[in-house]
Structures are given as structure tokens and as C-alpha cells.
């Protein structure tokens, strides 16, 4: 599902973040990448979701494929249909002010009809078992609830691959456990 062949990446300032990375992640696999701060985990995520080379303009070597397609030859939004990303600070990716609108937002960008969107938002609340968050202002959510909505908004678009960057970093024990339950559901549905 994800294939990296001898990938190296140097940021614009000349700093090397990745060196000769070879990695294959098969469909449905659940992979944890760990390493100390600054070791290149987020950079690796950016190679897999296409921000490198489409948005960040450092120097990339090697090849990266998602679902068999060369990421560098796709448009960024095309990569986005395959690989969804929940960034480290979920607040940084909120575009709207309510949970319903937030889950609908991504669906609007992929041109779904009003009825389809409404139905999908309902489905997502049920499938991820987060119906208690329906119709809330995003400002009244806890960190854990924000994380759930961030995941739900990406999940709604049905990406084959989901990348979560340090998803439990800002969560307490209970919220971390809830997050694990959601990840388990996503894995059961075959998400890589
Ligand atoms: P991690 O996610 O494991 O903490 P990063 O991928 O963020 O590691 O960082 C790896 C290296 O790349 C670090 O040396 C970091 O300073 C550098 N780096 C990360 N993001 C950028 C950026 N946007 N511009 C320039 N250098 C960056
Ligand atoms: Mg990081």
C-alpha cells in the first residue's frame, strides 16, 4: 500500500532528515514508527502523504508509492484521496466551528452532494462510536474529543491509508485508551 525505495530528504536549509529509507507497508497493516524528537518521523509522514515533494521543496531522492502510484506524479489532492493525515495538533486542522461541519468539510472538498454528505456524517458518528459529539461546538471539546473529530473528518473521506502524527501526545490515559479503540475499529475496517 505504501512503498518507499531508497528515499532520502534534505530540507531547504540543507538539513538531512531522511537517509536511504526502504519501507513497505502492506494493505491493512498497522505500523508504529517511533524515534526521538527530530529523528524524522514527521518528515517520513510528509513523504507518504505527498507534502514532500508537492508542498515542501527540499531535495528528495528515491521513489515513494501509494497504492501502486508514484506519489511524485500525482496531484496533491489525488494523494489525499489515498492517504489521509491527522496532524500532530488537531486544532491546527480545524476549518469550521462545529463537529458536524468539521466532519462534512473534507467531503465538500471532494464534491459530494448535500444528501450524500449528510448521510456520511451520520454514518461516521455511528461507525466510530462517537455519537456523543454530534452537534457540538469544536471550542467546547476536550483534547481527546478534538482528536476524535480530527480523525472522523479524515475517516469520512475513506482514505485507504491513515497517518496519525503523535496522536496520543496531548491526551490523558482515558482519552488515549479511547483513541486505541478507534484505531482498532479502523484496523478492522481494513484501513492501513
Ligand atoms: P520528528 O517528527 O521525529 O520529531 P521531524 O521530521 O520533524 O522529526 O524532523 C527531522 C529533521 O528535519 C529535524 O532536524 C528538523 O529540524 C528538520 N525539519 C523538520 N521539519 C522541517 C521544516 N519544515 N523545515 C526545515 N527543517 C525541518
Ligand atoms: Mg514530528
mmCIF file with all atom_site columns, C-alpha atoms and ligand atoms in Angstrom:
data_model
loop_
_atom_site.group_PDB
_atom_site.id
_atom_site.type_symbol
_atom_site.label_atom_id
_atom_site.label_alt_id
_atom_site.label_comp_id
_atom_site.label_asym_id
_atom_site.label_entity_id
_atom_site.label_seq_id
_atom_site.pdbx_PDB_ins_code
_atom_site.Cartn_x
_atom_site.Cartn_y
_atom_site.Cartn_z
_atom_site.occupancy
_atom_site.B_iso_or_equiv
_atom_site.pdbx_formal_charge
_atom_site.auth_seq_id
_atom_site.auth_comp_id
_atom_site.auth_asym_id
_atom_site.auth_atom_id
_atom_site.pdbx_PDB_model_num
ATOM   1   C  CA  . UNK A 1 1   ? 0.000   0.000  0.000   1.00 0.00 ? 1   UNK A CA  1
ATOM   2   C  CA  . UNK A 1 2   ? 2.967   2.241  0.803   1.00 0.00 ? 2   UNK A CA  1
ATOM   3   C  CA  . UNK A 1 3   ? 6.331   1.587  -0.770  1.00 0.00 ? 3   UNK A CA  1
ATOM   4   C  CA  . UNK A 1 4   ? 9.418   3.714  -0.218  1.00 0.00 ? 4   UNK A CA  1
ATOM   5   C  CA  . UNK A 1 5   ? 12.502  2.932  -2.284  1.00 0.00 ? 5   UNK A CA  1
ATOM   6   C  CA  . UNK A 1 6   ? 15.766  4.358  -1.090  1.00 0.00 ? 6   UNK A CA  1
ATOM   7   C  CA  . UNK A 1 7   ? 14.195  7.658  -0.021  1.00 0.00 ? 7   UNK A CA  1
ATOM   8   C  CA  . UNK A 1 8   ? 16.392  10.477 1.228   1.00 0.00 ? 8   UNK A CA  1
ATOM   9   C  CA  . UNK A 1 9   ? 15.262  14.000 2.027   1.00 0.00 ? 9   UNK A CA  1
ATOM   10  C  CA  . UNK A 1 10  ? 17.112  17.195 2.655   1.00 0.00 ? 10  UNK A CA  1
ATOM   11  C  CA  . UNK A 1 11  ? 15.174  20.261 3.865   1.00 0.00 ? 11  UNK A CA  1
ATOM   12  C  CA  . UNK A 1 12  ? 15.652  23.589 2.079   1.00 0.00 ? 12  UNK A CA  1
ATOM   13  C  CA  . UNK A 1 13  ? 18.188  24.612 4.717   1.00 0.00 ? 13  UNK A CA  1
ATOM   14  C  CA  . UNK A 1 14  ? 20.341  21.608 3.766   1.00 0.00 ? 14  UNK A CA  1
ATOM   15  C  CA  . UNK A 1 15  ? 19.495  19.573 6.865   1.00 0.00 ? 15  UNK A CA  1
ATOM   16  C  CA  . UNK A 1 16  ? 19.213  15.838 6.103   1.00 0.00 ? 16  UNK A CA  1
ATOM   17  C  CA  . UNK A 1 17  ? 16.089  14.373 7.716   1.00 0.00 ? 17  UNK A CA  1
ATOM   18  C  CA  . UNK A 1 18  ? 15.841  11.003 5.929   1.00 0.00 ? 18  UNK A CA  1
ATOM   19  C  CA  . UNK A 1 19  ? 18.619  8.843  4.555   1.00 0.00 ? 19  UNK A CA  1
ATOM   20  C  CA  . UNK A 1 20  ? 18.095  5.801  2.308   1.00 0.00 ? 20  UNK A CA  1
ATOM   21  C  CA  . UNK A 1 21  ? 14.762  4.701  3.708   1.00 0.00 ? 21  UNK A CA  1
ATOM   22  C  CA  . UNK A 1 22  ? 13.296  1.473  2.328   1.00 0.00 ? 22  UNK A CA  1
ATOM   23  C  CA  . UNK A 1 23  ? 9.880   0.629  3.686   1.00 0.00 ? 23  UNK A CA  1
ATOM   24  C  CA  . UNK A 1 24  ? 6.947   -1.467 2.566   1.00 0.00 ? 24  UNK A CA  1
ATOM   25  C  CA  . UNK A 1 25  ? 3.625   -1.259 4.376   1.00 0.00 ? 25  UNK A CA  1
ATOM   26  C  CA  . UNK A 1 26  ? 1.092   -3.839 3.224   1.00 0.00 ? 26  UNK A CA  1
ATOM   27  C  CA  . UNK A 1 27  ? -2.661  -3.341 2.993   1.00 0.00 ? 27  UNK A CA  1
ATOM   28  C  CA  . UNK A 1 28  ? -4.314  -3.425 6.401   1.00 0.00 ? 28  UNK A CA  1
ATOM   29  C  CA  . UNK A 1 29  ? -1.016  -3.329 8.265   1.00 0.00 ? 29  UNK A CA  1
ATOM   30  C  CA  . UNK A 1 30  ? -0.754  -1.206 11.391  1.00 0.00 ? 30  UNK A CA  1
ATOM   31  C  CA  . UNK A 1 31  ? 2.725   0.254  11.719  1.00 0.00 ? 31  UNK A CA  1
ATOM   32  C  CA  . UNK A 1 32  ? 4.158   2.265  14.585  1.00 0.00 ? 32  UNK A CA  1
ATOM   33  C  CA  . UNK A 1 33  ? 7.127   4.457  13.839  1.00 0.00 ? 33  UNK A CA  1
ATOM   34  C  CA  . UNK A 1 34  ? 8.963   5.555  16.943  1.00 0.00 ? 34  UNK A CA  1
ATOM   35  C  CA  . UNK A 1 35  ? 12.064  7.633  17.452  1.00 0.00 ? 35  UNK A CA  1
ATOM   36  C  CA  . UNK A 1 36  ? 13.241  10.581 19.459  1.00 0.00 ? 36  UNK A CA  1
ATOM   37  C  CA  . UNK A 1 37  ? 12.213  14.130 18.665  1.00 0.00 ? 37  UNK A CA  1
ATOM   38  C  CA  . UNK A 1 38  ? 13.862  15.347 15.453  1.00 0.00 ? 38  UNK A CA  1
ATOM   39  C  CA  . UNK A 1 39  ? 14.602  11.829 14.188  1.00 0.00 ? 39  UNK A CA  1
ATOM   40  C  CA  . UNK A 1 40  ? 12.449  12.338 11.089  1.00 0.00 ? 40  UNK A CA  1
ATOM   41  C  CA  . UNK A 1 41  ? 9.058   10.768 11.877  1.00 0.00 ? 41  UNK A CA  1
ATOM   42  C  CA  . UNK A 1 42  ? 7.000   13.735 10.647  1.00 0.00 ? 42  UNK A CA  1
ATOM   43  C  CA  . UNK A 1 43  ? 9.231   14.130 7.597   1.00 0.00 ? 43  UNK A CA  1
ATOM   44  C  CA  . UNK A 1 44  ? 8.605   10.469 6.764   1.00 0.00 ? 44  UNK A CA  1
ATOM   45  C  CA  . UNK A 1 45  ? 4.865   11.134 7.079   1.00 0.00 ? 45  UNK A CA  1
ATOM   46  C  CA  . UNK A 1 46  ? 5.198   14.031 4.637   1.00 0.00 ? 46  UNK A CA  1
ATOM   47  C  CA  . UNK A 1 47  ? 6.829   11.709 2.091   1.00 0.00 ? 47  UNK A CA  1
ATOM   48  C  CA  . UNK A 1 48  ? 3.921   9.282  2.430   1.00 0.00 ? 48  UNK A CA  1
ATOM   49  C  CA  . UNK A 1 49  ? 1.156   11.921 2.160   1.00 0.00 ? 49  UNK A CA  1
ATOM   50  C  CA  . UNK A 1 50  ? 2.779   13.811 -0.713  1.00 0.00 ? 50  UNK A CA  1
ATOM   51  C  CA  . UNK A 1 51  ? 3.502   17.105 1.094   1.00 0.00 ? 51  UNK A CA  1
ATOM   52  C  CA  . UNK A 1 52  ? 7.026   16.129 0.037   1.00 0.00 ? 52  UNK A CA  1
ATOM   53  C  CA  . UNK A 1 53  ? 7.625   16.826 -2.856  1.00 0.00 ? 53  UNK A CA  1
ATOM   54  C  CA  . UNK A 1 54  ? 4.403   18.703 -3.710  1.00 0.00 ? 54  UNK A CA  1
ATOM   55  C  CA  . UNK A 1 55  ? 4.434   21.310 -0.955  1.00 0.00 ? 55  UNK A CA  1
ATOM   56  C  CA  . UNK A 1 56  ? 7.852   21.220 0.732   1.00 0.00 ? 56  UNK A CA  1
ATOM   57  C  CA  . UNK A 1 57  ? 10.528  21.993 -1.787  1.00 0.00 ? 57  UNK A CA  1
ATOM   58  C  CA  . UNK A 1 58  ? 13.642  20.419 -0.299  1.00 0.00 ? 58  UNK A CA  1
ATOM   59  C  CA  . UNK A 1 59  ? 15.660  17.779 -2.128  1.00 0.00 ? 59  UNK A CA  1
ATOM   60  C  CA  . UNK A 1 60  ? 14.097  14.335 -2.339  1.00 0.00 ? 60  UNK A CA  1
ATOM   61  C  CA  . UNK A 1 61  ? 15.831  11.256 -3.708  1.00 0.00 ? 61  UNK A CA  1
ATOM   62  C  CA  . UNK A 1 62  ? 14.356  7.814  -4.310  1.00 0.00 ? 62  UNK A CA  1
ATOM   63  C  CA  . UNK A 1 63  ? 10.761  6.862  -5.022  1.00 0.00 ? 63  UNK A CA  1
ATOM   64  C  CA  . UNK A 1 64  ? 7.552   6.762  -2.993  1.00 0.00 ? 64  UNK A CA  1
ATOM   65  C  CA  . UNK A 1 65  ? 4.387   4.907  -3.985  1.00 0.00 ? 65  UNK A CA  1
ATOM   66  C  CA  . UNK A 1 66  ? 0.903   4.890  -2.517  1.00 0.00 ? 66  UNK A CA  1
ATOM   67  C  CA  . UNK A 1 67  ? -1.488  2.187  -3.689  1.00 0.00 ? 67  UNK A CA  1
ATOM   68  C  CA  . UNK A 1 68  ? 0.934   1.418  -6.525  1.00 0.00 ? 68  UNK A CA  1
ATOM   69  C  CA  . UNK A 1 69  ? 1.050   5.006  -7.798  1.00 0.00 ? 69  UNK A CA  1
ATOM   70  C  CA  . UNK A 1 70  ? 4.162   7.167  -7.859  1.00 0.00 ? 70  UNK A CA  1
ATOM   71  C  CA  . UNK A 1 71  ? 3.332   9.936  -5.358  1.00 0.00 ? 71  UNK A CA  1
ATOM   72  C  CA  . UNK A 1 72  ? 5.505   12.488 -7.145  1.00 0.00 ? 72  UNK A CA  1
ATOM   73  C  CA  . UNK A 1 73  ? 3.418   12.044 -10.322 1.00 0.00 ? 73  UNK A CA  1
ATOM   74  C  CA  . UNK A 1 74  ? 0.042   12.513 -8.633  1.00 0.00 ? 74  UNK A CA  1
ATOM   75  C  CA  . UNK A 1 75  ? -1.516  15.851 -7.737  1.00 0.00 ? 75  UNK A CA  1
ATOM   76  C  CA  . UNK A 1 76  ? -1.527  16.578 -4.013  1.00 0.00 ? 76  UNK A CA  1
ATOM   77  C  CA  . UNK A 1 77  ? -5.299  16.166 -3.727  1.00 0.00 ? 77  UNK A CA  1
ATOM   78  C  CA  . UNK A 1 78  ? -5.061  12.835 -5.565  1.00 0.00 ? 78  UNK A CA  1
ATOM   79  C  CA  . UNK A 1 79  ? -2.599  11.584 -2.958  1.00 0.00 ? 79  UNK A CA  1
ATOM   80  C  CA  . UNK A 1 80  ? -5.039  12.896 -0.346  1.00 0.00 ? 80  UNK A CA  1
ATOM   81  C  CA  . UNK A 1 81  ? -7.739  10.554 -1.624  1.00 0.00 ? 81  UNK A CA  1
ATOM   82  C  CA  . UNK A 1 82  ? -5.454  7.612  -0.863  1.00 0.00 ? 82  UNK A CA  1
ATOM   83  C  CA  . UNK A 1 83  ? -3.537  8.823  2.182   1.00 0.00 ? 83  UNK A CA  1
ATOM   84  C  CA  . UNK A 1 84  ? -5.286  10.823 4.906   1.00 0.00 ? 84  UNK A CA  1
ATOM   85  C  CA  . UNK A 1 85  ? -3.323  12.581 7.635   1.00 0.00 ? 85  UNK A CA  1
ATOM   86  C  CA  . UNK A 1 86  ? -4.214  13.610 11.164  1.00 0.00 ? 86  UNK A CA  1
ATOM   87  C  CA  . UNK A 1 87  ? -1.570  16.161 12.078  1.00 0.00 ? 87  UNK A CA  1
ATOM   88  C  CA  . UNK A 1 88  ? 0.041   16.443 15.463  1.00 0.00 ? 88  UNK A CA  1
ATOM   89  C  CA  . UNK A 1 89  ? -2.060  19.342 16.743  1.00 0.00 ? 89  UNK A CA  1
ATOM   90  C  CA  . UNK A 1 90  ? -5.662  18.519 15.781  1.00 0.00 ? 90  UNK A CA  1
ATOM   91  C  CA  . UNK A 1 91  ? -6.749  22.134 16.313  1.00 0.00 ? 91  UNK A CA  1
ATOM   92  C  CA  . UNK A 1 92  ? -4.412  23.179 13.511  1.00 0.00 ? 92  UNK A CA  1
ATOM   93  C  CA  . UNK A 1 93  ? -6.524  21.256 11.034  1.00 0.00 ? 93  UNK A CA  1
ATOM   94  C  CA  . UNK A 1 94  ? -9.980  22.506 12.022  1.00 0.00 ? 94  UNK A CA  1
ATOM   95  C  CA  . UNK A 1 95  ? -11.634 24.585 9.348   1.00 0.00 ? 95  UNK A CA  1
ATOM   96  C  CA  . UNK A 1 96  ? -15.081 25.084 10.874  1.00 0.00 ? 96  UNK A CA  1
ATOM   97  C  CA  . UNK A 1 97  ? -16.648 25.654 14.292  1.00 0.00 ? 97  UNK A CA  1
ATOM   98  C  CA  . UNK A 1 98  ? -18.935 22.669 14.812  1.00 0.00 ? 98  UNK A CA  1
ATOM   99  C  CA  . UNK A 1 99  ? -18.340 18.936 14.869  1.00 0.00 ? 99  UNK A CA  1
ATOM   100 C  CA  . UNK A 1 100 ? -20.914 18.221 12.130  1.00 0.00 ? 100 UNK A CA  1
ATOM   101 C  CA  . UNK A 1 101 ? -19.449 20.845 9.794   1.00 0.00 ? 101 UNK A CA  1
ATOM   102 C  CA  . UNK A 1 102 ? -15.937 19.666 10.527  1.00 0.00 ? 102 UNK A CA  1
ATOM   103 C  CA  . UNK A 1 103 ? -16.706 16.072 9.538   1.00 0.00 ? 103 UNK A CA  1
ATOM   104 C  CA  . UNK A 1 104 ? -18.567 17.378 6.454   1.00 0.00 ? 104 UNK A CA  1
ATOM   105 C  CA  . UNK A 1 105 ? -15.781 19.753 5.435   1.00 0.00 ? 105 UNK A CA  1
ATOM   106 C  CA  . UNK A 1 106 ? -13.486 17.277 3.698   1.00 0.00 ? 106 UNK A CA  1
ATOM   107 C  CA  . UNK A 1 107 ? -16.463 15.677 1.975   1.00 0.00 ? 107 UNK A CA  1
ATOM   108 C  CA  . UNK A 1 108 ? -17.414 19.049 0.482   1.00 0.00 ? 108 UNK A CA  1
ATOM   109 C  CA  . UNK A 1 109 ? -13.915 19.377 -0.959  1.00 0.00 ? 109 UNK A CA  1
ATOM   110 C  CA  . UNK A 1 110 ? -14.358 16.073 -2.803  1.00 0.00 ? 110 UNK A CA  1
ATOM   111 C  CA  . UNK A 1 111 ? -17.644 17.264 -4.316  1.00 0.00 ? 111 UNK A CA  1
ATOM   112 C  CA  . UNK A 1 112 ? -20.173 15.035 -2.618  1.00 0.00 ? 112 UNK A CA  1
ATOM   113 C  CA  . UNK A 1 113 ? -23.822 16.065 -2.825  1.00 0.00 ? 113 UNK A CA  1
ATOM   114 C  CA  . UNK A 1 114 ? -25.645 17.580 0.173   1.00 0.00 ? 114 UNK A CA  1
ATOM   115 C  CA  . UNK A 1 115 ? -27.572 14.364 0.833   1.00 0.00 ? 115 UNK A CA  1
ATOM   116 C  CA  . UNK A 1 116 ? -24.518 12.137 0.485   1.00 0.00 ? 116 UNK A CA  1
ATOM   117 C  CA  . UNK A 1 117 ? -22.608 14.348 2.919   1.00 0.00 ? 117 UNK A CA  1
ATOM   118 C  CA  . UNK A 1 118 ? -25.407 14.342 5.464   1.00 0.00 ? 118 UNK A CA  1
ATOM   119 C  CA  . UNK A 1 119 ? -25.661 10.565 5.301   1.00 0.00 ? 119 UNK A CA  1
ATOM   120 C  CA  . UNK A 1 120 ? -21.901 10.037 5.513   1.00 0.00 ? 120 UNK A CA  1
ATOM   121 C  CA  . UNK A 1 121 ? -21.571 12.336 8.558   1.00 0.00 ? 121 UNK A CA  1
ATOM   122 C  CA  . UNK A 1 122 ? -24.256 10.300 10.345  1.00 0.00 ? 122 UNK A CA  1
ATOM   123 C  CA  . UNK A 1 123 ? -22.508 7.060  9.374   1.00 0.00 ? 123 UNK A CA  1
ATOM   124 C  CA  . UNK A 1 124 ? -19.147 8.283  10.676  1.00 0.00 ? 124 UNK A CA  1
ATOM   125 C  CA  . UNK A 1 125 ? -20.595 9.145  14.096  1.00 0.00 ? 125 UNK A CA  1
ATOM   126 C  CA  . UNK A 1 126 ? -22.036 5.634  14.325  1.00 0.00 ? 126 UNK A CA  1
ATOM   127 C  CA  . UNK A 1 127 ? -19.085 3.731  12.831  1.00 0.00 ? 127 UNK A CA  1
ATOM   128 C  CA  . UNK A 1 128 ? -16.557 5.386  15.139  1.00 0.00 ? 128 UNK A CA  1
ATOM   129 C  CA  . UNK A 1 129 ? -18.986 5.259  18.078  1.00 0.00 ? 129 UNK A CA  1
ATOM   130 C  CA  . UNK A 1 130 ? -18.677 8.981  18.815  1.00 0.00 ? 130 UNK A CA  1
ATOM   131 C  CA  . UNK A 1 131 ? -22.338 9.947  18.658  1.00 0.00 ? 131 UNK A CA  1
ATOM   132 C  CA  . UNK A 1 132 ? -21.977 11.893 21.905  1.00 0.00 ? 132 UNK A CA  1
ATOM   133 C  CA  . UNK A 1 133 ? -20.005 14.503 19.913  1.00 0.00 ? 133 UNK A CA  1
ATOM   134 C  CA  . UNK A 1 134 ? -22.832 15.219 17.454  1.00 0.00 ? 134 UNK A CA  1
ATOM   135 C  CA  . UNK A 1 135 ? -23.820 18.878 17.082  1.00 0.00 ? 135 UNK A CA  1
ATOM   136 C  CA  . UNK A 1 136 ? -21.154 20.325 19.382  1.00 0.00 ? 136 UNK A CA  1
ATOM   137 C  CA  . UNK A 1 137 ? -19.065 23.460 19.077  1.00 0.00 ? 137 UNK A CA  1
ATOM   138 C  CA  . UNK A 1 138 ? -15.422 22.496 18.487  1.00 0.00 ? 138 UNK A CA  1
ATOM   139 C  CA  . UNK A 1 139 ? -14.459 25.095 21.118  1.00 0.00 ? 139 UNK A CA  1
ATOM   140 C  CA  . UNK A 1 140 ? -16.122 23.114 23.897  1.00 0.00 ? 140 UNK A CA  1
ATOM   141 C  CA  . UNK A 1 141 ? -14.282 19.859 23.138  1.00 0.00 ? 141 UNK A CA  1
ATOM   142 C  CA  . UNK A 1 142 ? -11.507 18.350 25.239  1.00 0.00 ? 142 UNK A CA  1
ATOM   143 C  CA  . UNK A 1 143 ? -8.186  17.475 23.576  1.00 0.00 ? 143 UNK A CA  1
ATOM   144 C  CA  . UNK A 1 144 ? -9.297  13.869 23.261  1.00 0.00 ? 144 UNK A CA  1
ATOM   145 C  CA  . UNK A 1 145 ? -12.611 14.856 21.679  1.00 0.00 ? 145 UNK A CA  1
ATOM   146 C  CA  . UNK A 1 146 ? -10.836 17.200 19.238  1.00 0.00 ? 146 UNK A CA  1
ATOM   147 C  CA  . UNK A 1 147 ? -8.581  14.315 18.280  1.00 0.00 ? 147 UNK A CA  1
ATOM   148 C  CA  . UNK A 1 148 ? -11.636 12.114 17.630  1.00 0.00 ? 148 UNK A CA  1
ATOM   149 C  CA  . UNK A 1 149 ? -13.234 14.766 15.399  1.00 0.00 ? 149 UNK A CA  1
ATOM   150 C  CA  . UNK A 1 150 ? -9.951  15.265 13.525  1.00 0.00 ? 150 UNK A CA  1
ATOM   151 C  CA  . UNK A 1 151 ? -9.798  11.515 12.870  1.00 0.00 ? 151 UNK A CA  1
ATOM   152 C  CA  . UNK A 1 152 ? -13.509 11.403 11.954  1.00 0.00 ? 152 UNK A CA  1
ATOM   153 C  CA  . UNK A 1 153 ? -13.171 14.208 9.402   1.00 0.00 ? 153 UNK A CA  1
ATOM   154 C  CA  . UNK A 1 154 ? -10.376 12.343 7.609   1.00 0.00 ? 154 UNK A CA  1
ATOM   155 C  CA  . UNK A 1 155 ? -12.009 8.923  8.008   1.00 0.00 ? 155 UNK A CA  1
ATOM   156 C  CA  . UNK A 1 156 ? -15.198 10.326 6.414   1.00 0.00 ? 156 UNK A CA  1
ATOM   157 C  CA  . UNK A 1 157 ? -13.388 10.588 3.079   1.00 0.00 ? 157 UNK A CA  1
ATOM   158 C  CA  . UNK A 1 158 ? -12.490 6.892  3.177   1.00 0.00 ? 158 UNK A CA  1
ATOM   159 C  CA  . UNK A 1 159 ? -8.719  7.077  2.711   1.00 0.00 ? 159 UNK A CA  1
ATOM   160 C  CA  . UNK A 1 160 ? -7.023  3.696  2.213   1.00 0.00 ? 160 UNK A CA  1
ATOM   161 C  CA  . UNK A 1 161 ? -4.129  4.795  4.392   1.00 0.00 ? 161 UNK A CA  1
ATOM   162 C  CA  . UNK A 1 162 ? -4.354  6.876  7.539   1.00 0.00 ? 162 UNK A CA  1
ATOM   163 C  CA  . UNK A 1 163 ? -1.311  8.575  9.042   1.00 0.00 ? 163 UNK A CA  1
ATOM   164 C  CA  . UNK A 1 164 ? -1.538  9.861  12.604  1.00 0.00 ? 164 UNK A CA  1
ATOM   165 C  CA  . UNK A 1 165 ? 1.359   12.010 13.777  1.00 0.00 ? 165 UNK A CA  1
ATOM   166 C  CA  . UNK A 1 166 ? 1.906   11.575 17.529  1.00 0.00 ? 166 UNK A CA  1
ATOM   167 C  CA  . UNK A 1 167 ? -1.825  11.097 18.100  1.00 0.00 ? 167 UNK A CA  1
ATOM   168 C  CA  . UNK A 1 168 ? -1.619  10.488 21.837  1.00 0.00 ? 168 UNK A CA  1
ATOM   169 C  CA  . UNK A 1 169 ? 0.815   13.328 22.580  1.00 0.00 ? 169 UNK A CA  1
ATOM   170 C  CA  . UNK A 1 170 ? -1.782  15.646 24.147  1.00 0.00 ? 170 UNK A CA  1
ATOM   171 C  CA  . UNK A 1 171 ? -4.107  13.055 25.625  1.00 0.00 ? 171 UNK A CA  1
ATOM   172 C  CA  . UNK A 1 172 ? -4.646  11.742 29.154  1.00 0.00 ? 172 UNK A CA  1
ATOM   173 C  CA  . UNK A 1 173 ? -4.902  7.998  29.890  1.00 0.00 ? 173 UNK A CA  1
ATOM   174 C  CA  . UNK A 1 174 ? -8.647  7.748  29.300  1.00 0.00 ? 174 UNK A CA  1
ATOM   175 C  CA  . UNK A 1 175 ? -8.518  9.659  26.013  1.00 0.00 ? 175 UNK A CA  1
ATOM   176 C  CA  . UNK A 1 176 ? -5.523  7.594  24.892  1.00 0.00 ? 176 UNK A CA  1
ATOM   177 C  CA  . UNK A 1 177 ? -7.482  4.416  25.579  1.00 0.00 ? 177 UNK A CA  1
ATOM   178 C  CA  . UNK A 1 178 ? -10.474 5.782  23.598  1.00 0.00 ? 178 UNK A CA  1
ATOM   179 C  CA  . UNK A 1 179 ? -8.083  6.581  20.760  1.00 0.00 ? 179 UNK A CA  1
ATOM   180 C  CA  . UNK A 1 180 ? -6.834  2.979  20.764  1.00 0.00 ? 180 UNK A CA  1
ATOM   181 C  CA  . UNK A 1 181 ? -10.432 1.757  20.460  1.00 0.00 ? 181 UNK A CA  1
ATOM   182 C  CA  . UNK A 1 182 ? -10.954 3.975  17.427  1.00 0.00 ? 182 UNK A CA  1
ATOM   183 C  CA  . UNK A 1 183 ? -7.712  2.795  15.853  1.00 0.00 ? 183 UNK A CA  1
ATOM   184 C  CA  . UNK A 1 184 ? -8.788  -0.792 16.442  1.00 0.00 ? 184 UNK A CA  1
ATOM   185 C  CA  . UNK A 1 185 ? -12.071 -0.081 14.613  1.00 0.00 ? 185 UNK A CA  1
ATOM   186 C  CA  . UNK A 1 186 ? -10.200 1.478  11.695  1.00 0.00 ? 186 UNK A CA  1
ATOM   187 C  CA  . UNK A 1 187 ? -7.898  -1.521 11.506  1.00 0.00 ? 187 UNK A CA  1
ATOM   188 C  CA  . UNK A 1 188 ? -10.869 -3.919 11.481  1.00 0.00 ? 188 UNK A CA  1
ATOM   189 C  CA  . UNK A 1 189 ? -12.286 -1.970 8.528   1.00 0.00 ? 189 UNK A CA  1
ATOM   190 C  CA  . UNK A 1 190 ? -9.051  -2.643 6.641   1.00 0.00 ? 190 UNK A CA  1
ATOM   191 C  CA  . UNK A 1 191 ? -7.533  0.831  6.852   1.00 0.00 ? 191 UNK A CA  1
ATOM   192 C  CA  . UNK A 1 192 ? -3.767  0.712  6.541   1.00 0.00 ? 192 UNK A CA  1
HETATM 193 P  P1  . LIG B 2 .   ? 10.219  14.132 14.336  1.00 0.00 ? 1   LIG B P1  1
HETATM 194 O  O1  . LIG B 2 .   ? 8.845   14.213 13.749  1.00 0.00 ? 1   LIG B O1  1
HETATM 195 O  O2  . LIG B 2 .   ? 10.723  12.724 14.500  1.00 0.00 ? 1   LIG B O2  1
HETATM 196 O  O3  . LIG B 2 .   ? 10.352  14.911 15.598  1.00 0.00 ? 1   LIG B O3  1
HETATM 197 P  P2  . LIG B 2 .   ? 10.989  15.789 12.076  1.00 0.00 ? 1   LIG B P2  1
HETATM 198 O  O4  . LIG B 2 .   ? 10.683  15.010 10.844  1.00 0.00 ? 1   LIG B O4  1
HETATM 199 O  O5  . LIG B 2 .   ? 10.041  16.872 12.450  1.00 0.00 ? 1   LIG B O5  1
HETATM 200 O  O6  . LIG B 2 .   ? 11.249  14.777 13.289  1.00 0.00 ? 1   LIG B O6  1
HETATM 201 O  O7  . LIG B 2 .   ? 12.414  16.462 11.920  1.00 0.00 ? 1   LIG B O7  1
HETATM 202 C  C1  . LIG B 2 .   ? 13.530  15.806 11.338  1.00 0.00 ? 1   LIG B C1  1
HETATM 203 C  C2  . LIG B 2 .   ? 14.565  16.853 10.985  1.00 0.00 ? 1   LIG B C2  1
HETATM 204 O  O8  . LIG B 2 .   ? 14.057  17.705 9.962   1.00 0.00 ? 1   LIG B O8  1
HETATM 205 C  C3  . LIG B 2 .   ? 14.934  17.770 12.155  1.00 0.00 ? 1   LIG B C3  1
HETATM 206 O  O9  . LIG B 2 .   ? 16.314  18.055 12.034  1.00 0.00 ? 1   LIG B O9  1
HETATM 207 C  C4  . LIG B 2 .   ? 14.104  19.009 11.903  1.00 0.00 ? 1   LIG B C4  1
HETATM 208 O  O10 . LIG B 2 .   ? 14.718  20.161 12.423  1.00 0.00 ? 1   LIG B O10 1
HETATM 209 C  C5  . LIG B 2 .   ? 14.023  19.073 10.386  1.00 0.00 ? 1   LIG B C5  1
HETATM 210 N  N1  . LIG B 2 .   ? 12.755  19.685 9.932   1.00 0.00 ? 1   LIG B N1  1
HETATM 211 C  C6  . LIG B 2 .   ? 11.518  19.225 10.213  1.00 0.00 ? 1   LIG B C6  1
HETATM 212 N  N2  . LIG B 2 .   ? 10.564  19.979 9.629   1.00 0.00 ? 1   LIG B N2  1
HETATM 213 C  C7  . LIG B 2 .   ? 11.237  20.954 8.961   1.00 0.00 ? 1   LIG B C7  1
HETATM 214 C  C8  . LIG B 2 .   ? 10.832  22.070 8.137   1.00 0.00 ? 1   LIG B C8  1
HETATM 215 N  N3  . LIG B 2 .   ? 9.535   22.311 7.883   1.00 0.00 ? 1   LIG B N3  1
HETATM 216 N  N4  . LIG B 2 .   ? 11.805  22.850 7.612   1.00 0.00 ? 1   LIG B N4  1
HETATM 217 C  C9  . LIG B 2 .   ? 13.116  22.606 7.846   1.00 0.00 ? 1   LIG B C9  1
HETATM 218 N  N5  . LIG B 2 .   ? 13.558  21.573 8.607   1.00 0.00 ? 1   LIG B N5  1
HETATM 219 C  C10 . LIG B 2 .   ? 12.642  20.767 9.153   1.00 0.00 ? 1   LIG B C10 1
HETATM 220 MG MG1 . LIG B 2 .   ? 7.103   15.059 14.451  1.00 0.00 ? 2   LIG B MG1 1
#
